[in-house]
Coordinates of C-alpha atoms (C1' of nucleotides) in Angstrom, one line a residue:
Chain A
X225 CA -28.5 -18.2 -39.2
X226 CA -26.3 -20.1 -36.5
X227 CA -25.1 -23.8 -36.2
X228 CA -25.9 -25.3 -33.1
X229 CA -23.6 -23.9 -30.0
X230 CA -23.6 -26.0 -27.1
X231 CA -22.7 -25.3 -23.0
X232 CA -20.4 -26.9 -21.2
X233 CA -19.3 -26.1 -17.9
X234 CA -15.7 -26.9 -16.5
X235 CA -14.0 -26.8 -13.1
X236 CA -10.2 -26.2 -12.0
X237 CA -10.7 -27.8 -8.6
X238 CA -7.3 -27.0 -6.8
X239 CA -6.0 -28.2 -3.5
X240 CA -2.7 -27.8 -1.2
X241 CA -0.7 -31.4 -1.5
X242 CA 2.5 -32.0 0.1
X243 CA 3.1 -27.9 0.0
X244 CA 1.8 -27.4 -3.5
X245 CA -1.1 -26.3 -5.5
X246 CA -2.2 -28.8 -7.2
X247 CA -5.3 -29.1 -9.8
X248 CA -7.9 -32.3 -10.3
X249 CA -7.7 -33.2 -13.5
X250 CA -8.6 -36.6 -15.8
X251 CA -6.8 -38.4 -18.9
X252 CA -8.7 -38.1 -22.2
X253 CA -8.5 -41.8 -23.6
X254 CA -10.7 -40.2 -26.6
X255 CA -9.5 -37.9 -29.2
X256 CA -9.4 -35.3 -29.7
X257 CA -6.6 -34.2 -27.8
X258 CA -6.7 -38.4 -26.1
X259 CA -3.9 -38.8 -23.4
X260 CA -4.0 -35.4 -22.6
X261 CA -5.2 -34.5 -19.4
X262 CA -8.8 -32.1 -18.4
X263 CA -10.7 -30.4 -16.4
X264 CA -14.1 -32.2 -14.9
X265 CA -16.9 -30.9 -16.4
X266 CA -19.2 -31.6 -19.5
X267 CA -22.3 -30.5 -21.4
X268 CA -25.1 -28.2 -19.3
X269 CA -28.8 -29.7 -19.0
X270 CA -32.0 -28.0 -19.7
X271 CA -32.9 -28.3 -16.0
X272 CA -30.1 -27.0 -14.5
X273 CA -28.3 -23.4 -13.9
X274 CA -24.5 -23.6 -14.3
X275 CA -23.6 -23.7 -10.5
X276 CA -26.2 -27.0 -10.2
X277 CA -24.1 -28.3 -13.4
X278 CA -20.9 -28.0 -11.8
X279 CA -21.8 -29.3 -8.8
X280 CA -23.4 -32.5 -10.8
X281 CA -20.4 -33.3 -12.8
X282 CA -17.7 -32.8 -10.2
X283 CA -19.6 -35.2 -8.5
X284 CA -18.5 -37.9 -10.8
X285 CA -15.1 -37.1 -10.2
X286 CA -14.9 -36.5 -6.4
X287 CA -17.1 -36.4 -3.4
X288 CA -18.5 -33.2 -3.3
X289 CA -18.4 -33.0 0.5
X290 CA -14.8 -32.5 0.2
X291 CA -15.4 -29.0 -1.9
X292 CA -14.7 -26.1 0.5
X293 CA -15.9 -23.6 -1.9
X294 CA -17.0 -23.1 -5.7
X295 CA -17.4 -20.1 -7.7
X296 CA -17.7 -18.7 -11.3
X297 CA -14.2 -17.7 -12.8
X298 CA -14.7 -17.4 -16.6
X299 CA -16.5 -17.5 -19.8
X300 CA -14.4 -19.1 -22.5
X301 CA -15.9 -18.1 -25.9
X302 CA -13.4 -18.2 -28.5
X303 CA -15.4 -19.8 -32.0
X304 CA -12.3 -22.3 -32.1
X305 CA -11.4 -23.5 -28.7
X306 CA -12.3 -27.0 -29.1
X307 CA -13.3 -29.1 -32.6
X308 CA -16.4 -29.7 -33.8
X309 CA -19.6 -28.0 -33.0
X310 CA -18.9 -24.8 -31.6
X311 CA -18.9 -24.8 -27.4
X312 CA -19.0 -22.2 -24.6
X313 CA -17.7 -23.1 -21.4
X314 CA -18.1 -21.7 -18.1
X315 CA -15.3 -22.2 -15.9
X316 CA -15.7 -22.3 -12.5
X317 CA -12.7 -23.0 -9.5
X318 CA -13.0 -25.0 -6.6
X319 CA -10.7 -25.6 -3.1
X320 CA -10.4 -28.8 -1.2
X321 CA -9.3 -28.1 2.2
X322 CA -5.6 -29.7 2.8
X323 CA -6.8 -32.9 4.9
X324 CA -9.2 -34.1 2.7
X325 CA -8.1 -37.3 0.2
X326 CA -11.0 -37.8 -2.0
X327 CA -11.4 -41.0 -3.6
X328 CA -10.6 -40.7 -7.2
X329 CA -11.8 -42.7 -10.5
X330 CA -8.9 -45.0 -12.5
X331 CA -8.7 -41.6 -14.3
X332 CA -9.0 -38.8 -12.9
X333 CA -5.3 -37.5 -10.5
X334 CA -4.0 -34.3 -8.7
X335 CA -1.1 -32.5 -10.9
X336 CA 0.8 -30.0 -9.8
X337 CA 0.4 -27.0 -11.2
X338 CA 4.2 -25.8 -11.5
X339 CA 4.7 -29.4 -13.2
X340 CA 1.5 -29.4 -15.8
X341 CA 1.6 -32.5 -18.1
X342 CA -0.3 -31.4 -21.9
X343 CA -3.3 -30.2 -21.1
X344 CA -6.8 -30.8 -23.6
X345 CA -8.1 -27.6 -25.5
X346 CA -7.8 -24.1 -23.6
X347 CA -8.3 -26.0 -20.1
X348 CA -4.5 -24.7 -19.0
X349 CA -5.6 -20.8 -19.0
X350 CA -8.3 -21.8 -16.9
X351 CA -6.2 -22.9 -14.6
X352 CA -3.7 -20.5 -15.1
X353 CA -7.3 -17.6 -14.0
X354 CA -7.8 -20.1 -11.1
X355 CA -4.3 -19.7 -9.3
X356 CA -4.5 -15.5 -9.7
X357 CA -8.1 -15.5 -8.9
X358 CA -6.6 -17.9 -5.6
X359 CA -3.7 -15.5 -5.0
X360 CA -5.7 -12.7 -5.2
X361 CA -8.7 -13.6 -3.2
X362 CA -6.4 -15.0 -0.3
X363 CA -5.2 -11.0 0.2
X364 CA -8.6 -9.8 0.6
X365 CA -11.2 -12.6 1.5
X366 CA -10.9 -15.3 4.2
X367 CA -10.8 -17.4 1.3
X368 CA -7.9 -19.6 3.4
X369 CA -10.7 -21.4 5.2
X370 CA -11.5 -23.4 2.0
X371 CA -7.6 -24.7 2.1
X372 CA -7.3 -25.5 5.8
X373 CA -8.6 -28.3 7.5
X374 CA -11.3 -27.1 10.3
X375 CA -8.4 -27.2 12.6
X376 CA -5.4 -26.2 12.2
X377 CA -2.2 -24.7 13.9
X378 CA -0.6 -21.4 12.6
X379 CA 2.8 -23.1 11.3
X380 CA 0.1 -25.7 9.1
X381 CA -1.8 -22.8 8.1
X382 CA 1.2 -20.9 6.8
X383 CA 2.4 -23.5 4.7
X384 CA -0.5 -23.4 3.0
X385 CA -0.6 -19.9 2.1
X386 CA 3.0 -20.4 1.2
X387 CA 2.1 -23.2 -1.2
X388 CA -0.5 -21.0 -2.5
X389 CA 0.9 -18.1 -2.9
X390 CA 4.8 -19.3 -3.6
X391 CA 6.6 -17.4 -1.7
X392 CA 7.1 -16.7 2.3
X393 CA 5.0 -15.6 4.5
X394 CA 5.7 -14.8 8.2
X395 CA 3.7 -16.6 10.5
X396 CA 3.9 -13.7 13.1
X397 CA 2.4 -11.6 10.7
X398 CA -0.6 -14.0 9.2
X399 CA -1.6 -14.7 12.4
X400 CA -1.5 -11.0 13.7
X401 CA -3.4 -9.8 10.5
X402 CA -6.4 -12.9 10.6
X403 CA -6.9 -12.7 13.9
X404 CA -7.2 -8.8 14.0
X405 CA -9.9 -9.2 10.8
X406 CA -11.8 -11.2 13.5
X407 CA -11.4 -14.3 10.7
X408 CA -9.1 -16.4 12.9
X409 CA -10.3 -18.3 16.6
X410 CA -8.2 -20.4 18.8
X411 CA -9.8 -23.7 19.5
X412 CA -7.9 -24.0 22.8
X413 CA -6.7 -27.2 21.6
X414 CA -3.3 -28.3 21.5
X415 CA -1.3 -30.2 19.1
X416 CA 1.0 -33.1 19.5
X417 CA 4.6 -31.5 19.0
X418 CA 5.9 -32.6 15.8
X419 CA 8.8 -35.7 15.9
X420 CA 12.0 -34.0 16.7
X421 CA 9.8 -32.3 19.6
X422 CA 9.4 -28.6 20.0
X423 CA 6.8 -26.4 22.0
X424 CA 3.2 -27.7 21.1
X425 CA 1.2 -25.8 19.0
X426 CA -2.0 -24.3 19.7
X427 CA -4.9 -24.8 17.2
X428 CA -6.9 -22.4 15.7
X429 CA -10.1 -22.4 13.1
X430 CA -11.5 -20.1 10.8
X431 CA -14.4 -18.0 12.3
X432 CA -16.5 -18.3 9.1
X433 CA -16.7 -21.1 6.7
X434 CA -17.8 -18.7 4.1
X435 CA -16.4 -16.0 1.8
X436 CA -16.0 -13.1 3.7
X437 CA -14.0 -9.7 2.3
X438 CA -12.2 -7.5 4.3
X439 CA -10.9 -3.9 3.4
X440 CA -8.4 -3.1 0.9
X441 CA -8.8 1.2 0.6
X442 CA -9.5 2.5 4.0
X443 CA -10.5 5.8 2.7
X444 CA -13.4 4.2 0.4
X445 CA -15.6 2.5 2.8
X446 CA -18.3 3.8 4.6
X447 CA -16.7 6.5 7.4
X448 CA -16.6 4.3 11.4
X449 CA -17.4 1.0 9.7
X450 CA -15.0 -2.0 10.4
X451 CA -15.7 -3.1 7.6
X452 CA -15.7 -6.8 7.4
X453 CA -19.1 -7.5 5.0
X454 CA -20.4 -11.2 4.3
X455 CA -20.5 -11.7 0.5
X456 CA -23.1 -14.1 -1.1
Chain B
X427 CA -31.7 -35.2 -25.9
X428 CA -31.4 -31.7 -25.0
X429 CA -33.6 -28.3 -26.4
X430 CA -31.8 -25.7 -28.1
X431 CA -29.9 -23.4 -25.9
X432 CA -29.4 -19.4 -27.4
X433 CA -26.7 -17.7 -25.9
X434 CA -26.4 -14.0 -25.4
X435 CA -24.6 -11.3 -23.9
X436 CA -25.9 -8.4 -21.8
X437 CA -23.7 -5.3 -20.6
X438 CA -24.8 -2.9 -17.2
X439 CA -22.9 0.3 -18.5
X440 CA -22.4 2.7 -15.5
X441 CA -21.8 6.3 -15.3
X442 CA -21.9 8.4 -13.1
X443 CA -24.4 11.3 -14.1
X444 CA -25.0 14.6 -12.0
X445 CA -23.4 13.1 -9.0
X446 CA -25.6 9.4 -9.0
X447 CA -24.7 6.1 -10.4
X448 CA -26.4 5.9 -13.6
X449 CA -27.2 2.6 -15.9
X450 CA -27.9 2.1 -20.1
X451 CA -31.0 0.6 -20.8
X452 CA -33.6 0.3 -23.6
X453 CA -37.2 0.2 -23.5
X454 CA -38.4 -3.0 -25.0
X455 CA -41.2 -2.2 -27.5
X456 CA -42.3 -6.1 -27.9
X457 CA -43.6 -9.0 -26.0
X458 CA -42.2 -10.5 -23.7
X459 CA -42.0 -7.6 -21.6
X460 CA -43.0 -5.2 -23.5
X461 CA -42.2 -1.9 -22.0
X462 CA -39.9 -2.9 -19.8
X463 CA -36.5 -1.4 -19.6
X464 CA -33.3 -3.9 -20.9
X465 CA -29.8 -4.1 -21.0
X466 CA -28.0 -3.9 -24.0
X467 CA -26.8 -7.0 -25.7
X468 CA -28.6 -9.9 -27.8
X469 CA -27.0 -13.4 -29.3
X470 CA -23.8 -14.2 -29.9
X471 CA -22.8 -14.8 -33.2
X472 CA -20.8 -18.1 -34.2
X473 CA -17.7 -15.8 -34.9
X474 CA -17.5 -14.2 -32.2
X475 CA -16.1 -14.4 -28.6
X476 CA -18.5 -13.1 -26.0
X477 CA -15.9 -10.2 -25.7
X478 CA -16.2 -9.0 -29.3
X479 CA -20.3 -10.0 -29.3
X480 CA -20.3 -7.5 -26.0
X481 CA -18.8 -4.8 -27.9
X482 CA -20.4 -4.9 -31.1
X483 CA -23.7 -4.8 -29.4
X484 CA -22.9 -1.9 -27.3
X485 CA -21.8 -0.1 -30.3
X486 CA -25.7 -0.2 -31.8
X487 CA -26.2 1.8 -28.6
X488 CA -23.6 4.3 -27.8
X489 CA -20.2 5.1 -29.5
X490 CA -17.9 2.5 -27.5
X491 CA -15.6 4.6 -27.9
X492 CA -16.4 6.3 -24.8
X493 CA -16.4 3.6 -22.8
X494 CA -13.5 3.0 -20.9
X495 CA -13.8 -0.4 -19.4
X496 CA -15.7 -3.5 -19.6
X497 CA -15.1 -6.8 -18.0
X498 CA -16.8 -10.1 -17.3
X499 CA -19.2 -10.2 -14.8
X500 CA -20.7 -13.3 -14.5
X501 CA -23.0 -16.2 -16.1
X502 CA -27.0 -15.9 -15.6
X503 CA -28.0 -19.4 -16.9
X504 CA -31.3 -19.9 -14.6
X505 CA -33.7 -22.2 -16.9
X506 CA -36.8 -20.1 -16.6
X507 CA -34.7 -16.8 -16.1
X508 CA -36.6 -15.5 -19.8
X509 CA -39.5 -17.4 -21.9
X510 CA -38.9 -19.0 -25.0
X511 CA -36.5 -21.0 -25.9
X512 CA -33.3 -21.7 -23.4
X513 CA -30.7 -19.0 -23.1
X514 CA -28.3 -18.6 -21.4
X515 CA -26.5 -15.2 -20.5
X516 CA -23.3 -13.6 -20.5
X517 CA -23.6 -10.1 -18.3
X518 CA -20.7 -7.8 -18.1
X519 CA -20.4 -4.9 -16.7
X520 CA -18.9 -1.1 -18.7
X521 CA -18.0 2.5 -17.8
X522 CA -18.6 5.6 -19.2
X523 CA -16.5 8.9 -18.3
X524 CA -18.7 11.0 -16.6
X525 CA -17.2 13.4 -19.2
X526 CA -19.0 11.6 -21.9
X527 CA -22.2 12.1 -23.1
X528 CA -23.0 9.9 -26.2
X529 CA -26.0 10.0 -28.5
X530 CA -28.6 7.7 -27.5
X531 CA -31.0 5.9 -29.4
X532 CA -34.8 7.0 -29.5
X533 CA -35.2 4.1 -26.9
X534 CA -32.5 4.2 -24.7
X535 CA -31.9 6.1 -21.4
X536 CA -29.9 6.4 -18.5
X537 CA -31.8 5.4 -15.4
X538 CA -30.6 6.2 -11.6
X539 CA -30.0 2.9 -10.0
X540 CA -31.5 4.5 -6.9
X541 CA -34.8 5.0 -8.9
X542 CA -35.0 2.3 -11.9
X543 CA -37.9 1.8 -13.7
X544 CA -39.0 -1.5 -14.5
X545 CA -36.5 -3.5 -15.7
X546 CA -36.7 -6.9 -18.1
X547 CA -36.6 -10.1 -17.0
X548 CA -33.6 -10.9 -14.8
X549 CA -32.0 -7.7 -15.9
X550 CA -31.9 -6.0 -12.4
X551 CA -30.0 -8.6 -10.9
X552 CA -27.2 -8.3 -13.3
X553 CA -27.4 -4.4 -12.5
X554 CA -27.0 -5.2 -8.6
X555 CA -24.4 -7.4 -9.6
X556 CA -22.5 -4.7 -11.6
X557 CA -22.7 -2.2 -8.8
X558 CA -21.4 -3.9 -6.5
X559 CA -18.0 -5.2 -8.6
X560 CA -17.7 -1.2 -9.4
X561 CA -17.9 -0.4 -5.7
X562 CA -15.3 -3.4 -4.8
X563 CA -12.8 -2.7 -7.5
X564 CA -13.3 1.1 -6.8
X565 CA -11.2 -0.1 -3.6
X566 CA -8.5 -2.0 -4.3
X567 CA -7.7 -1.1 -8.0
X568 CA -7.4 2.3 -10.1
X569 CA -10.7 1.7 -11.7
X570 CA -11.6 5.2 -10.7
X571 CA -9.8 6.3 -14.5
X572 CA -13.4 4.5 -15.8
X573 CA -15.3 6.9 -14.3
X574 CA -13.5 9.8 -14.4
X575 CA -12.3 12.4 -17.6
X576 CA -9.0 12.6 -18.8
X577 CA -7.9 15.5 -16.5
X578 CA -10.3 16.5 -13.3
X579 CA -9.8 18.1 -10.2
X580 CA -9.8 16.7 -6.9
X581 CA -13.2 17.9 -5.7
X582 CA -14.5 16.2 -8.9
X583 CA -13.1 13.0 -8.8
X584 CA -14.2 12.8 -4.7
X585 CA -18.0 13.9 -6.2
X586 CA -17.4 10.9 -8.6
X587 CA -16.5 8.5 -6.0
X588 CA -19.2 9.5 -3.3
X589 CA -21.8 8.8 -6.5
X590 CA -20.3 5.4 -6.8
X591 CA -20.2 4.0 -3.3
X592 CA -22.7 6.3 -2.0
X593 CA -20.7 7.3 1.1
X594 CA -18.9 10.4 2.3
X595 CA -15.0 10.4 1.3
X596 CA -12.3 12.6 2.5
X597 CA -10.9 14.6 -0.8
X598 CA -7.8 14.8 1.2
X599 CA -7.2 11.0 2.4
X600 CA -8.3 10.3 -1.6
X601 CA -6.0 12.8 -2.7
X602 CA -2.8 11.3 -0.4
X603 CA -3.8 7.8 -1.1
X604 CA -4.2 7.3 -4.4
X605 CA -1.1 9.5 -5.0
X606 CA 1.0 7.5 -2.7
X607 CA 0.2 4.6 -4.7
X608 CA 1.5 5.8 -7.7
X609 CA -2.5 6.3 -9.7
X610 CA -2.4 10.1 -9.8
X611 CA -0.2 12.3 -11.5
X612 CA -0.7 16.3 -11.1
X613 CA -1.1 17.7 -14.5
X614 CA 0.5 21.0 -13.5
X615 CA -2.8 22.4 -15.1
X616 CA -5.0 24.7 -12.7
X617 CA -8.9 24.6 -13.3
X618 CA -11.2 27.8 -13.1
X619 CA -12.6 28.9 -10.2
X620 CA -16.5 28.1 -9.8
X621 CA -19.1 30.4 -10.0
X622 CA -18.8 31.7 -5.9
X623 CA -15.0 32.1 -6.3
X624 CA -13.2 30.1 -4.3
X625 CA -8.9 28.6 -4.8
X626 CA -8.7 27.6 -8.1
X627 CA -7.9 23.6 -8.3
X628 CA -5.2 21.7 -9.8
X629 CA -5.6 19.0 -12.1
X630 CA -5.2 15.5 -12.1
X631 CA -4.7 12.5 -14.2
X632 CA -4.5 8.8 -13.7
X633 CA -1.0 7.6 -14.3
X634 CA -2.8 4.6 -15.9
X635 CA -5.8 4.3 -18.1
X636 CA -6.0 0.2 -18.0
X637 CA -7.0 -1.8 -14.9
X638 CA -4.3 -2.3 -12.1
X639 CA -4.8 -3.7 -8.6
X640 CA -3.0 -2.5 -5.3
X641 CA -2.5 -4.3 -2.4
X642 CA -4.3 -5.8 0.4
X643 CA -3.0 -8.0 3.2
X644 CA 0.4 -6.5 3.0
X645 CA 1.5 -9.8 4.8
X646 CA 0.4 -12.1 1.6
X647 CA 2.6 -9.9 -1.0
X648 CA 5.6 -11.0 -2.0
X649 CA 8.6 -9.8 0.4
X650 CA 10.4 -6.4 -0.8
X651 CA 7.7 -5.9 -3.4
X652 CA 5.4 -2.8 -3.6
X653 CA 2.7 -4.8 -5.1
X654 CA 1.2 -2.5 -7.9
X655 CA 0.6 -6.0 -10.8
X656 CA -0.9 -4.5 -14.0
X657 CA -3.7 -7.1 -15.0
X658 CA -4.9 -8.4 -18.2
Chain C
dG1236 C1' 17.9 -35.4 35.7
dC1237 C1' 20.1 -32.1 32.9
dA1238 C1' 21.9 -29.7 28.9
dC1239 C1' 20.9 -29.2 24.1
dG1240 C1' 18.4 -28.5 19.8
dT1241 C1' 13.7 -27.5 18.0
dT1242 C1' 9.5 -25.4 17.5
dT1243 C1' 5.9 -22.3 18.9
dA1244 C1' 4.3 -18.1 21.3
dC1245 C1' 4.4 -13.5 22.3
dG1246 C1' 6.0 -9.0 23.6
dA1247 C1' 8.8 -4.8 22.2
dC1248 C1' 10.3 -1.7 18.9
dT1249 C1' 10.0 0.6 14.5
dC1250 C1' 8.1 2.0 10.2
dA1251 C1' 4.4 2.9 7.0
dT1252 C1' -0.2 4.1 6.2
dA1253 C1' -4.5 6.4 7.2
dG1254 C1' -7.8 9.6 9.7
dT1255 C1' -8.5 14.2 11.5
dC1256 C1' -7.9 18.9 12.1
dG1257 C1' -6.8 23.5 11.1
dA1258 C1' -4.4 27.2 8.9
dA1259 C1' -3.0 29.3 4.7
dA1260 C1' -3.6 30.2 -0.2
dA1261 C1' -6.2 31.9 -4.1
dC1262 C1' -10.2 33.3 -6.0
dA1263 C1' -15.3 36.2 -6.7
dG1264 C1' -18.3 39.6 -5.4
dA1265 C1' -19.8 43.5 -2.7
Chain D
dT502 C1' -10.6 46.1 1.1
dC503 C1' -13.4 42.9 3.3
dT504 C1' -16.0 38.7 3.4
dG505 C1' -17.3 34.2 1.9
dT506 C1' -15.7 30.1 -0.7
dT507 C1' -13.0 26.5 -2.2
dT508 C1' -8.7 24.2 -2.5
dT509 C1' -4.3 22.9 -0.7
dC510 C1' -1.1 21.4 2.5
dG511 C1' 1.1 20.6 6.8
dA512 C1' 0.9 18.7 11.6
dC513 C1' -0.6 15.5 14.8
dT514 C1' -2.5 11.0 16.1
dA515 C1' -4.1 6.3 15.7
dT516 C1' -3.7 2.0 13.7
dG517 C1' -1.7 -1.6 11.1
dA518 C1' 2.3 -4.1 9.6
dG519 C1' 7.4 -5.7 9.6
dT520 C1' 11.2 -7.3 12.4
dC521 C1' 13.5 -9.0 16.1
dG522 C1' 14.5 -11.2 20.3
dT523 C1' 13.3 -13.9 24.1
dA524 C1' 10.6 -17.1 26.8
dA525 C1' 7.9 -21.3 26.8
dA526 C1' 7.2 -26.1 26.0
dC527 C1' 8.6 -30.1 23.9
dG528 C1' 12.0 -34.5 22.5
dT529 C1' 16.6 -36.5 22.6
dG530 C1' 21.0 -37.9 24.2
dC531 C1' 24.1 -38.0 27.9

DNA sequence: GCACGTTTACGACTCATAGTCGAAAACAGA
DNA sequence: TCTGTTTTCGACTATGAGTCGTAAACGTGC
């Protein structure tokens, strides 16, 4: 009753370069849609769940050491949203902390996302879910730690939240609200002043490398909890 | 060189249903696991988006009329997660007004989550799954509207939200905050009394019947803003 | 060395939001 | 009319967040 429908699984793998989001993607030298550029990914195996096949395919694309975090983002379903035999993706997102330069295949390069070049099939409104699925998980999650290096200093930090979330954000503030979630440590380190001088920063880490979510409705969680649950 | 892969859609509808989170399922009269309790759902059809599969499903079980809200939850695409051939799944997660009360199959029940019977291959997962994105969203968006009738009462929507997170809430702190952030309108209505007497309540409405989120870190919004986006 | 510009750190003040408590209002039933 | 119930609403307090200003710690040029 139904022509074959294949799996694929895709990836918007974004990263904060030079102060802006920017999304891993790879030139199509095949049609359809050749020159334009997509997201890594490709068809899902008979042995593997979706995260394993994610994991496998951005492996060809980047070291997957470098990948702070991964999760699901989407189902993308519609009958025609690529040519030929009919094809459901699951999309994921991924973060690469800020310090990390991953070599890259001939190609395969980092675009940023306010300056997309053509995009193949419906791969932009993936990334378009993976920036407000970034914006919005950054409110409530210490999802920052998958954008930061493992050290960083507050002024670093907020440049990254500005890239990501494009617009300001006072560094008084960010560092009052992490550190009072218990998500933010000082190291005790120092940094090297920057080059035209200034007081030395001190350097701070993240207190969990994993997603964490912290309250949004007060009234709604349990009554005299702090509220600060692990998520899986 | 790869098998067949089926794939299908599966929906955890919730309600809330004298005062306990409540979930759709069907007993399954055939092998494999035969009278085991299932989600509703089946294949998706090549014409169809996993959206539009979803709801025509649903509507062989209730009238989806009723249902308020459904949304994505996530993939299940474990190899072994059912016998047979390969399929991979597509679970979202409903609501049902706990107003509504629509005609059921011969097969299909509500079941407490507190107390489910049996359930069908990896069906209890995606139930898990669906509970907690209700008690998350219940905190930081107006999803409440899903759960609650047109017009209610205070005390009634508190009863609805202490049967979703399972947790004491203050009526009034509910009251103020939800108000304050623009979800509830007074109706100017007044309810009866109950049966001991007692003030008569006003009633209440959500200003929105479609899914909004409100604010977390106040620090990560957008200077001057009040943060209340609608979402898509 | 010393003044200057720069950058970070941090305390002080103020406003907004949330938690708690208790009194008053509005009903039913005896 | 009195009592018990339920809702409503104000007052008070605690905490979190926004803003500002100043001090601390650097490099540079004189």
């Amino acid at each position: 009753m139904s022509r074959p429908t294949a799996h694929e699984v895709l990836a918007a793998v974004l990263q904060i370069r030079d102060g802006h989001l920017q999304v891993l993607a790879w030139q199509r030298a095949r049609e359809p849609d050749a020159g334009r550029w997509a997201l890594p990914g490709g068809r899902l195996r008979d042995d593997e769940d979706v995260e394993a096949s994610v994991r496998r395919q951005l492996a060809e694309k980047v070291d997957v050491r470098e990948i702070a975090h991964v999760e699901q983002l989407a189902v993308f379903s519609d009958p025609d949203r690529v040519p030929g035999p009919r094809t459901v993706a699951t999309a994921f997102f991924g973060l690469v902390p800020s310090d990390a330069d991953p070599a890259l295949p001939a190609d395969t390069a980092w675009h940023r996302l306010a300056d997309l070049p053509p995009t193949a099939f419906d791969h932009a409104l993936i990334v378009r879910d993976a920036r407000e699925r970034l914006r919005a998980k950054l409110s409530y999650t210490n999802l920052g730690f998958a954008l930061a290096p493992h050290e960083f200093t507050i002024s670093e930090l907020r440049a990254l939240y500005v890239g990501a979330l494009g617009h300001p954000v006072s560094a008084t503030n960010l560092q009052r609200v992490l550190t009072r979630r218990g998500l933010l440590q000082p190291t005790g380190a120092i940094a090297p002043p920057g080059p035209s001088g200034g007081r030395p920063a001190g350097r701070f880490r993240f207190t969990d490398r994993s997603l964490r979510v912290t309250d949004a409705f007060a009234v709604l969680r349990p009554p005299g909890e702090v509220a600060r649950s692990a998520v899986p």
